[in-house]
Amino acid sequence: MEGLARYREQHKRRLSHMPWLYFSLKPEHRAWAEVWQAEVQATLTELETVEIGRGCFVAPEARIFAEPYRTVVIGDGSAIAADAFIHGPVVLGQRVSINPRATLDGGRAGITIGDDTRIAQGALIFAFDHGLSPESPINSQPVRSRGIRIGKDVWIGAGAGITDGVTIDDHAVIALGAVVTRDVPAYAIVGGVPATIIGDRRSK
């Protein structure tokens, strides 16, 4: 029994860092994993202003903070991995995945993400920005927030950055390490710093 308990704890760590595995668990593992997830999610919704849909996975190591009026909504079948940082307002559609060490801060205007979108490891999405006037120190500059909208079936690559005010339309791809400072049209593939269009998903 001790060996089984140790294995189960290791398996929980594996699922936390690779949450896509949760959705294909064998029945004997799903039985205990669903109980574990119910406990994790119940604790989170008790402590934070978070709404969690059906069939979701939330790693206990995820950092999710949602004060009143900064709600985090997690759509059905979505997954949030270990060490992800999410600060509301953030709304995730259905089957969205947020992978390890991704950061989403909704500022005041919020972040919305459409169904079936994937946010890879270490992506940085900030829906706010500071002023840069030389007359005042950085720590006293005004903060603005216009919000970020990411459509459905979008892939945000590892280490990519999305700045405040940007809209990324459906089916777009953001390359690894790209920094997106302007709107991205549907199906576009963008890369670079600042990001520019380098392809189209519909091209052969």
Coordinates of N, CA and C in Angstrom, one line a residue:
M1 N 0.8 -1.2 0.0 CA 0.0 0.0 0.0 C 0.9 1.3 0.0
E2 N 2.0 1.2 0.7 CA 2.9 2.4 0.8 C 3.4 2.7 -0.6
G3 N 3.8 1.6 -1.4 CA 4.3 1.8 -2.7 C 3.2 2.4 -3.6
L4 N 2.0 1.9 -3.5 CA 0.9 2.5 -4.3 C 0.7 3.9 -4.0
A5 N 0.7 4.3 -2.7 CA 0.5 5.7 -2.4 C 1.6 6.6 -2.9
R6 N 2.9 6.1 -2.9 CA 4.0 6.9 -3.4 C 3.8 7.0 -4.9
Y7 N 3.4 6.0 -5.6 CA 3.2 6.0 -7.0 C 2.1 7.0 -7.4
R8 N 1.0 7.0 -6.6 CA -0.1 7.9 -6.9 C 0.4 9.4 -6.7
E9 N 1.2 9.7 -5.7 CA 1.6 11.0 -5.5 C 2.5 11.5 -6.7
Q10 N 3.4 10.6 -7.2 CA 4.2 10.9 -8.3 C 3.3 11.1 -9.6
H11 N 2.2 10.3 -9.7 CA 1.3 10.4 -10.8 C 0.6 11.8 -10.8
K12 N 0.3 12.2 -9.6 CA -0.4 13.5 -9.4 C 0.6 14.6 -9.9
R13 N 1.9 14.5 -9.6 CA 2.8 15.5 -10.1 C 2.9 15.5 -11.6
R14 N 2.9 14.3 -12.1 CA 3.0 14.1 -13.6 C 1.8 14.8 -14.2
L15 N 0.6 14.6 -13.7 CA -0.6 15.2 -14.3 C -0.6 16.7 -14.1
S16 N -0.1 17.2 -13.0 CA 0.0 18.6 -12.8 C 0.8 19.3 -13.8
H17 N 1.9 18.7 -14.3 CA 2.8 19.3 -15.3 C 2.4 18.9 -16.7
M18 N 1.7 17.9 -16.9 CA 1.2 17.4 -18.2 C -0.3 17.1 -18.2
P19 N -1.1 18.1 -17.9 CA -2.5 17.9 -17.6 C -3.3 17.2 -18.8
W20 N -2.8 17.3 -20.0 CA -3.5 16.6 -21.1 C -3.6 15.1 -20.8
L21 N -2.7 14.5 -20.0 CA -2.8 13.1 -19.6 C -4.0 12.8 -18.8
Y22 N -4.5 13.8 -18.1 CA -5.7 13.5 -17.2 C -6.9 13.1 -18.0
F23 N -7.0 13.6 -19.2 CA -8.2 13.3 -20.0 C -8.2 12.0 -20.7
S24 N -7.1 11.2 -20.6 CA -7.0 9.9 -21.2 C -6.6 8.8 -20.2
L25 N -6.9 9.1 -18.9 CA -6.6 8.2 -17.8 C -7.4 6.9 -18.0
K26 N -6.8 5.8 -17.6 CA -7.5 4.5 -17.5 C -8.5 4.6 -16.4
P27 N -9.6 3.8 -16.4 CA -10.6 3.9 -15.4 C -10.1 3.7 -14.0
E28 N -9.1 2.9 -13.7 CA -8.6 2.7 -12.4 C -7.9 3.9 -11.8
H29 N -7.3 4.7 -12.7 CA -6.7 5.9 -12.3 C -7.7 7.1 -12.2
R30 N -8.6 7.1 -13.2 CA -9.6 8.2 -13.2 C -10.4 8.2 -11.9
A31 N -10.7 7.1 -11.3 CA -11.5 7.0 -10.1 C -10.9 7.9 -9.0
W32 N -9.6 7.7 -8.7 CA -9.0 8.5 -7.6 C -8.7 9.9 -8.1
A33 N -8.4 10.1 -9.4 CA -8.0 11.4 -9.9 C -9.2 12.4 -9.9
E34 N -10.4 11.9 -10.2 CA -11.5 12.7 -10.1 C -11.9 13.2 -8.7
V35 N -11.7 12.3 -7.7 CA -11.9 12.7 -6.3 C -10.8 13.7 -5.9
W36 N -9.6 13.5 -6.3 CA -8.5 14.5 -6.0 C -8.9 15.8 -6.7
Q37 N -9.3 15.9 -7.9 CA -9.6 17.1 -8.6 C -10.8 17.8 -8.0
A38 N -11.8 17.1 -7.6 CA -12.9 17.7 -6.9 C -12.5 18.4 -5.6
E39 N -11.6 17.8 -4.9 CA -11.1 18.5 -3.7 C -10.3 19.7 -4.0
V40 N -9.4 19.6 -5.0 CA -8.6 20.8 -5.4 C -9.5 21.9 -5.8
Q41 N -10.5 21.6 -6.7 CA -11.3 22.7 -7.2 C -12.3 23.3 -6.2
A42 N -12.8 22.4 -5.3 CA -13.6 22.9 -4.2 C -12.9 23.9 -3.3
T43 N -11.7 23.6 -3.0 CA -10.9 24.5 -2.2 C -10.6 25.8 -2.9
L44 N -10.3 25.8 -4.2 CA -10.1 27.0 -5.0 C -11.3 27.9 -5.0
T45 N -12.5 27.3 -5.3 CA -13.7 28.1 -5.5 C -14.2 28.6 -4.1
E46 N -13.8 28.0 -3.0 CA -14.1 28.5 -1.7 C -13.3 29.7 -1.4
L47 N -12.0 29.8 -1.9 CA -11.1 30.9 -1.5 C -11.1 32.0 -2.4
E48 N -11.4 31.8 -3.7 CA -11.2 32.8 -4.7 C -12.5 32.9 -5.6
T49 N -12.7 34.0 -6.3 CA -13.9 34.2 -7.1 C -13.6 33.5 -8.4
V50 N -13.7 32.2 -8.4 CA -13.4 31.4 -9.6 C -14.7 30.5 -9.9
E51 N -15.0 30.4 -11.2 CA -16.0 29.5 -11.7 C -15.4 28.5 -12.6
I52 N -15.6 27.2 -12.2 CA -15.0 26.1 -12.9 C -16.1 25.2 -13.5
G53 N -15.9 25.0 -14.8 CA -16.9 24.2 -15.6 C -16.7 22.7 -15.3
R54 N -17.4 21.9 -16.1 CA -17.4 20.5 -15.9 C -16.2 19.8 -16.6
G55 N -15.7 18.8 -15.9 CA -14.6 18.0 -16.5 C -13.3 18.7 -16.7
C56 N -13.0 19.7 -15.8 CA -11.8 20.5 -15.9 C -10.7 19.8 -15.1
F57 N -9.4 20.2 -15.4 CA -8.3 19.9 -14.5 C -7.6 21.1 -14.1
V58 N -7.3 21.2 -12.8 CA -6.6 22.4 -12.2 C -5.5 21.9 -11.3
A59 N -4.3 22.1 -11.7 CA -3.2 21.6 -10.9 C -3.2 22.4 -9.5
P60 N -3.0 21.6 -8.4 CA -2.9 22.3 -7.1 C -1.8 23.3 -7.0
E61 N -0.8 23.2 -7.9 CA 0.4 24.1 -7.8 C 0.1 25.3 -8.7
A62 N -1.0 25.4 -9.4 CA -1.3 26.6 -10.2 C -1.6 27.8 -9.2
R63 N -1.3 29.0 -9.7 CA -1.5 30.2 -8.8 C -2.6 31.0 -9.5
I64 N -3.8 30.8 -8.9 CA -5.0 31.5 -9.5 C -5.6 32.4 -8.5
F65 N -5.7 33.7 -8.8 CA -6.1 34.7 -7.9 C -7.2 35.5 -8.6
A66 N -8.4 35.6 -7.9 CA -9.5 36.3 -8.4 C -10.3 37.0 -7.3
E67 N -10.0 38.3 -7.2 CA -10.7 39.0 -6.2 C -12.1 39.3 -6.7
P68 N -13.1 39.8 -5.9 CA -14.4 40.3 -6.4 C -14.2 41.3 -7.5
Y69 N -15.0 41.1 -8.6 CA -14.9 41.9 -9.8 C -13.7 41.6 -10.7
R70 N -12.9 40.6 -10.3 CA -11.8 40.1 -11.1 C -12.0 38.6 -11.2
T71 N -13.1 38.1 -11.6 CA -13.5 36.7 -11.7 C -12.6 36.0 -12.7
V72 N -12.3 34.7 -12.4 CA -11.7 33.8 -13.3 C -12.7 32.7 -13.7
V73 N -13.0 32.6 -15.0 CA -14.0 31.6 -15.4 C -13.2 30.6 -16.2
I74 N -13.4 29.3 -15.9 CA -12.7 28.2 -16.6 C -13.8 27.3 -17.2
G75 N -13.8 27.3 -18.6 CA -14.8 26.6 -19.3 C -14.7 25.1 -19.2
D76 N -15.7 24.4 -19.6 CA -15.8 23.0 -19.5 C -14.6 22.3 -20.2
G77 N -14.0 21.3 -19.6 CA -12.9 20.5 -20.2 C -11.6 21.2 -20.3
S78 N -11.4 22.4 -19.7 CA -10.2 23.1 -19.7 C -9.2 22.6 -18.7
A79 N -7.9 22.9 -18.9 CA -6.8 22.4 -18.1 C -5.8 23.6 -17.7
I80 N -5.4 23.6 -16.5 CA -4.5 24.6 -16.0 C -3.3 23.9 -15.3
A81 N -2.1 24.0 -15.8 CA -1.0 23.2 -15.3 C -0.3 23.9 -14.1
A82 N 0.6 23.1 -13.6 CA 1.4 23.6 -12.4 C 2.2 24.8 -12.7
D83 N 2.3 25.7 -11.8 CA 3.1 27.0 -11.9 C 2.5 28.0 -12.9
A84 N 1.4 27.7 -13.4 CA 0.7 28.8 -14.2 C 0.2 29.9 -13.2
F85 N 0.3 31.1 -13.7 CA -0.2 32.2 -12.8 C -1.3 32.9 -13.6
I86 N -2.5 33.0 -13.0 CA -3.7 33.6 -13.6 C -4.3 34.6 -12.6
H87 N -4.4 35.8 -13.0 CA -5.0 36.9 -12.2 C -6.1 37.5 -13.0
G88 N -7.4 37.4 -12.4 CA -8.5 37.8 -13.1 C -8.5 39.4 -13.3
P89 N -9.5 39.8 -14.2 CA -10.5 39.0 -14.9 C -10.0 38.3 -16.1
V90 N -10.3 37.0 -16.1 CA -9.9 36.1 -17.2 C -11.0 35.1 -17.4
V91 N -11.4 35.0 -18.7 CA -12.4 34.0 -19.1 C -11.9 33.1 -20.1
L92 N -11.9 31.8 -19.8 CA -11.4 30.7 -20.7 C -12.6 30.0 -21.2
G93 N -12.6 29.8 -22.5 CA -13.7 29.0 -23.2 C -13.5 27.5 -22.8
Q94 N -14.1 26.7 -23.6 CA -14.1 25.3 -23.4 C -12.8 24.6 -24.0
R95 N -12.3 23.7 -23.3 CA -11.2 22.9 -23.7 C -9.9 23.8 -24.0
V96 N -9.8 24.8 -23.2 CA -8.6 25.6 -23.3 C -7.5 25.0 -22.4
S97 N -6.2 25.0 -22.8 CA -5.2 24.5 -22.0 C -4.1 25.6 -21.7
I98 N -3.8 25.8 -20.4 CA -2.8 26.7 -19.9 C -1.7 25.9 -19.4
N99 N -0.5 25.9 -20.0 CA 0.6 25.0 -19.6 C 1.5 25.6 -18.6
P100 N 2.5 24.8 -18.1 CA 3.3 25.3 -17.0 C 4.0 26.6 -17.2
R101 N 4.0 27.4 -16.2 CA 4.7 28.7 -16.1 C 4.1 29.8 -17.0
A102 N 3.0 29.5 -17.6 CA 2.3 30.6 -18.4 C 1.8 31.6 -17.4
T103 N 1.8 32.9 -17.8 CA 1.3 34.0 -17.0 C 0.2 34.8 -17.7
L104 N -1.0 34.9 -17.1 CA -2.1 35.7 -17.6 C -2.6 36.6 -16.5
D105 N -2.4 37.9 -16.8 CA -2.9 38.9 -15.9 C -3.9 39.8 -16.6
G106 N -5.1 39.8 -16.1 CA -6.2 40.5 -16.8 C -6.3 42.0 -16.6
G107 N -5.4 42.6 -15.8 CA -5.5 44.0 -15.6 C -6.9 44.3 -15.1
R108 N -7.5 45.4 -15.6 CA -8.9 45.8 -15.3 C -9.8 45.4 -16.4
A109 N -9.4 45.4 -17.6 CA -10.2 45.2 -18.8 C -10.4 43.7 -19.1
G110 N -9.5 42.8 -18.7 CA -9.6 41.4 -18.8 C -9.0 40.8 -20.0
I111 N -8.9 39.4 -19.9 CA -8.5 38.6 -21.0 C -9.6 37.6 -21.3
T112 N -9.9 37.4 -22.5 CA -10.9 36.4 -22.9 C -10.2 35.5 -24.0
I113 N -10.4 34.2 -23.8 CA -9.8 33.2 -24.7 C -10.9 32.2 -25.2
G114 N -10.9 32.0 -26.5 CA -11.9 31.1 -27.1 C -11.6 29.7 -26.9
D115 N -12.6 28.9 -27.3 CA -12.6 27.4 -27.2 C -11.4 26.8 -27.9
D116 N -10.8 25.8 -27.4 CA -9.8 24.9 -28.0 C -8.5 25.6 -28.2
T117 N -8.2 26.7 -27.5 CA -7.0 27.4 -27.6 C -5.9 26.8 -26.7
R118 N -4.7 26.8 -27.1 CA -3.6 26.3 -26.4 C -2.6 27.4 -26.0
I119 N -2.2 27.5 -24.8 CA -1.2 28.5 -24.3 C 0.0 27.7 -23.8
A120 N 1.1 27.8 -24.5 CA 2.2 26.9 -24.2 C 3.0 27.4 -23.0
Q121 N 4.0 26.6 -22.6 CA 4.8 27.0 -21.4 C 5.5 28.3 -21.5
G122 N 5.4 29.1 -20.4 CA 6.1 30.3 -20.3 C 5.6 31.5 -21.1
A123 N 4.4 31.3 -21.7 CA 3.8 32.4 -22.4 C 3.4 33.5 -21.4
L124 N 3.5 34.8 -21.9 CA 3.3 36.0 -21.0 C 2.2 36.8 -21.6
I125 N 1.0 37.0 -20.9 CA -0.1 37.7 -21.5 C -0.6 38.7 -20.5
F126 N -0.3 40.0 -20.8 CA -0.6 41.1 -19.8 C -1.6 42.1 -20.4
A127 N -2.8 42.2 -19.8 CA -3.8 43.1 -20.2 C -3.7 44.4 -19.5
F128 N -2.5 44.9 -19.3 CA -2.3 46.3 -18.8 C -0.9 46.8 -19.1
D129 N -0.7 48.0 -19.0 CA 0.6 48.6 -19.3 C 0.8 49.9 -18.4
H130 N 2.1 50.2 -18.2 CA 2.4 51.4 -17.5 C 2.8 52.6 -18.4
G131 N 2.6 53.8 -17.9 CA 3.1 55.0 -18.6 C 4.6 55.0 -18.5
L132 N 5.1 55.9 -19.4 CA 6.6 56.0 -19.5 C 7.1 57.4 -19.4
S133 N 6.3 58.3 -18.9 CA 6.7 59.7 -18.9 C 8.0 59.9 -18.1
P134 N 9.0 60.6 -18.6 CA 10.3 60.8 -17.9 C 10.1 61.7 -16.7
E135 N 9.0 62.4 -16.6 CA 8.8 63.3 -15.5 C 8.5 62.6 -14.1
S136 N 8.1 61.3 -14.2 CA 7.7 60.6 -13.0 C 8.5 59.3 -12.9
P137 N 8.8 58.8 -11.7 CA 9.4 57.5 -11.6 C 8.4 56.4 -12.1
I138 N 9.0 55.3 -12.5 CA 8.1 54.2 -13.1 C 7.1 53.7 -12.1
N139 N 7.5 53.7 -10.8 CA 6.5 53.2 -9.8 C 5.3 54.1 -9.5
S140 N 5.3 55.3 -10.1 CA 4.2 56.2 -9.9 C 3.5 56.5 -11.2
Q141 N 3.8 55.8 -12.3 CA 3.2 56.0 -13.5 C 1.8 55.5 -13.6
P142 N 0.9 56.1 -14.3 CA -0.5 55.6 -14.4 C -0.5 54.3 -15.2
V143 N -1.5 53.4 -14.8 CA -1.6 52.1 -15.4 C -2.9 52.1 -16.3
R144 N -2.8 51.7 -17.5 CA -4.0 51.6 -18.4 C -4.2 50.1 -18.6
S145 N -5.5 49.8 -19.0 CA -5.9 48.4 -19.3 C -7.0 48.4 -20.4
R146 N -6.6 47.9 -21.6 CA -7.6 47.9 -22.7 C -8.2 46.5 -22.9
G147 N -7.5 45.5 -22.4 CA -8.0 44.1 -22.5 C -7.3 43.4 -23.7
I148 N -7.4 42.1 -23.6 CA -6.9 41.2 -24.7 C -7.9 40.2 -25.0
R149 N -8.1 40.0 -26.3 CA -9.1 38.9 -26.8 C -8.3 37.9 -27.7
I150 N -8.4 36.7 -27.3 CA -7.7 35.6 -28.1 C -8.9 34.7 -28.5
G151 N -8.9 34.4 -29.8 CA -10.0 33.7 -30.4 C -10.0 32.2 -30.1
K152 N -10.7 31.4 -30.9 CA -10.8 30.0 -30.7 C -9.7 29.3 -31.6
D153 N -9.3 28.1 -31.2 CA -8.3 27.3 -31.9 C -7.1 28.1 -32.2
V154 N -6.6 28.8 -31.2 CA -5.3 29.6 -31.4 C -4.2 28.8 -30.6
W155 N -3.0 28.9 -31.2 CA -1.9 28.3 -30.5 C -0.9 29.4 -30.2
I156 N -0.7 29.6 -28.9 CA 0.3 30.6 -28.4 C 1.6 29.8 -28.0
G157 N 2.7 30.0 -28.7 CA 3.9 29.2 -28.5 C 4.6 29.5 -27.2
A158 N 5.5 28.6 -26.9 CA 6.3 28.8 -25.6 C 7.0 30.1 -25.6
G159 N 7.0 30.8 -24.5 CA 7.7 32.0 -24.3 C 7.2 33.2 -25.1
A160 N 6.1 33.1 -25.8 CA 5.5 34.2 -26.5 C 5.0 35.2 -25.6
G161 N 4.9 36.5 -26.0 CA 4.4 37.6 -25.2 C 3.2 38.3 -26.0
I162 N 2.1 38.6 -25.2 CA 1.0 39.3 -25.8 C 0.8 40.6 -25.0
T163 N 0.8 41.7 -25.7 CA 0.7 43.0 -25.0 C -0.7 43.5 -24.9
D164 N -1.0 44.4 -24.0 CA -2.4 44.9 -23.8 C -3.0 45.5 -25.1
G165 N -4.3 45.3 -25.2 CA -5.0 45.9 -26.4 C -5.0 45.0 -27.6
V166 N -4.4 43.9 -27.6 CA -4.2 43.1 -28.8 C -5.4 42.1 -28.9
T167 N -5.9 41.9 -30.2 CA -6.9 40.9 -30.5 C -6.2 39.9 -31.4
I168 N -6.3 38.6 -31.1 CA -5.7 37.5 -31.9 C -7.0 36.7 -32.4
D169 N -7.2 36.7 -33.7 CA -8.4 36.1 -34.3 C -8.3 34.6 -34.3
D170 N -9.4 34.0 -34.6 CA -9.5 32.5 -34.6 C -8.5 31.9 -35.5
H171 N -8.0 30.7 -35.0 CA -7.1 29.8 -35.8 C -5.7 30.3 -36.0
A172 N -5.3 31.4 -35.4 CA -4.0 31.9 -35.6 C -2.9 31.1 -34.8
V173 N -1.7 31.3 -35.1 CA -0.5 30.7 -34.4 C 0.5 31.7 -34.1
I174 N 0.9 31.8 -32.9 CA 2.0 32.7 -32.4 C 3.2 31.8 -32.2
A175 N 4.3 32.1 -32.9 CA 5.5 31.3 -32.8 C 6.2 31.5 -31.5
L176 N 7.0 30.5 -31.2 CA 7.8 30.5 -29.9 C 8.6 31.8 -29.8
G177 N 8.5 32.4 -28.7 CA 9.3 33.6 -28.4 C 8.8 34.9 -29.1
A178 N 7.7 34.8 -29.8 CA 7.3 36.0 -30.5 C 6.7 37.0 -29.5
V179 N 6.7 38.3 -29.8 CA 6.1 39.4 -29.0 C 5.1 40.1 -29.8
V180 N 3.8 39.9 -29.5 CA 2.7 40.4 -30.3 C 2.3 41.7 -29.7
T181 N 2.4 42.8 -30.6 CA 2.1 44.1 -30.1 C 0.9 44.7 -31.0
R182 N 0.4 44.0 -31.9 CA -0.7 44.4 -32.8 C -1.6 43.3 -33.1
D183 N -2.8 43.6 -33.6 CA -3.8 42.5 -33.9 C -3.3 41.5 -34.9
V184 N -3.8 40.3 -34.7 CA -3.4 39.2 -35.6 C -4.6 38.6 -36.3
P185 N -4.6 38.6 -37.6 CA -5.8 38.1 -38.3 C -6.0 36.6 -38.2
A186 N -7.2 36.1 -38.6 CA -7.5 34.7 -38.5 C -6.6 33.9 -39.4
Y187 N -6.1 32.8 -38.9 CA -5.3 31.8 -39.6 C -3.8 32.3 -39.8
A188 N -3.5 33.5 -39.4 CA -2.1 34.0 -39.6 C -1.2 33.2 -38.7
I189 N 0.0 33.0 -39.2 CA 1.2 32.6 -38.3 C 2.1 33.7 -38.2
V190 N 2.4 34.1 -36.9 CA 3.2 35.3 -36.7 C 4.4 34.9 -35.9
G191 N 5.6 35.6 -36.1 CA 6.8 35.3 -35.3 C 7.6 36.6 -35.3
G192 N 8.6 36.6 -34.4 CA 9.6 37.7 -34.3 C 9.3 38.7 -33.2
V193 N 10.2 39.7 -33.1 CA 10.0 40.7 -32.1 C 10.3 42.1 -32.8
P194 N 9.2 42.9 -33.0 CA 7.8 42.5 -32.7 C 7.3 41.6 -33.8
A195 N 6.2 40.9 -33.4 CA 5.7 39.8 -34.3 C 5.2 40.4 -35.6
T196 N 5.5 39.7 -36.7 CA 5.0 40.0 -38.0 C 4.4 38.7 -38.7
I197 N 3.6 38.8 -39.7 CA 3.1 37.6 -40.3 C 4.1 36.9 -41.1
I198 N 4.3 35.6 -40.9 CA 5.3 34.8 -41.6 C 4.6 33.6 -42.3
G199 N 3.3 33.5 -42.2 CA 2.7 32.4 -42.9 C 1.2 32.4 -42.7
D200 N 0.5 31.4 -43.2 CA -0.9 31.2 -43.1 C -1.3 29.8 -42.9
R201 N -2.1 29.4 -42.0 CA -2.4 28.0 -41.7 C -3.1 27.3 -42.9
R202 N -3.7 28.1 -43.8 CA -4.4 27.6 -44.9 C -3.5 27.3 -46.1
S203 N -2.3 27.7 -46.0 CA -1.3 27.5 -47.1 C -0.8 26.1 -47.0
K204 N -0.6 25.4 -48.2 CA -0.1 24.1 -48.2 C 1.4 24.1 -47.9

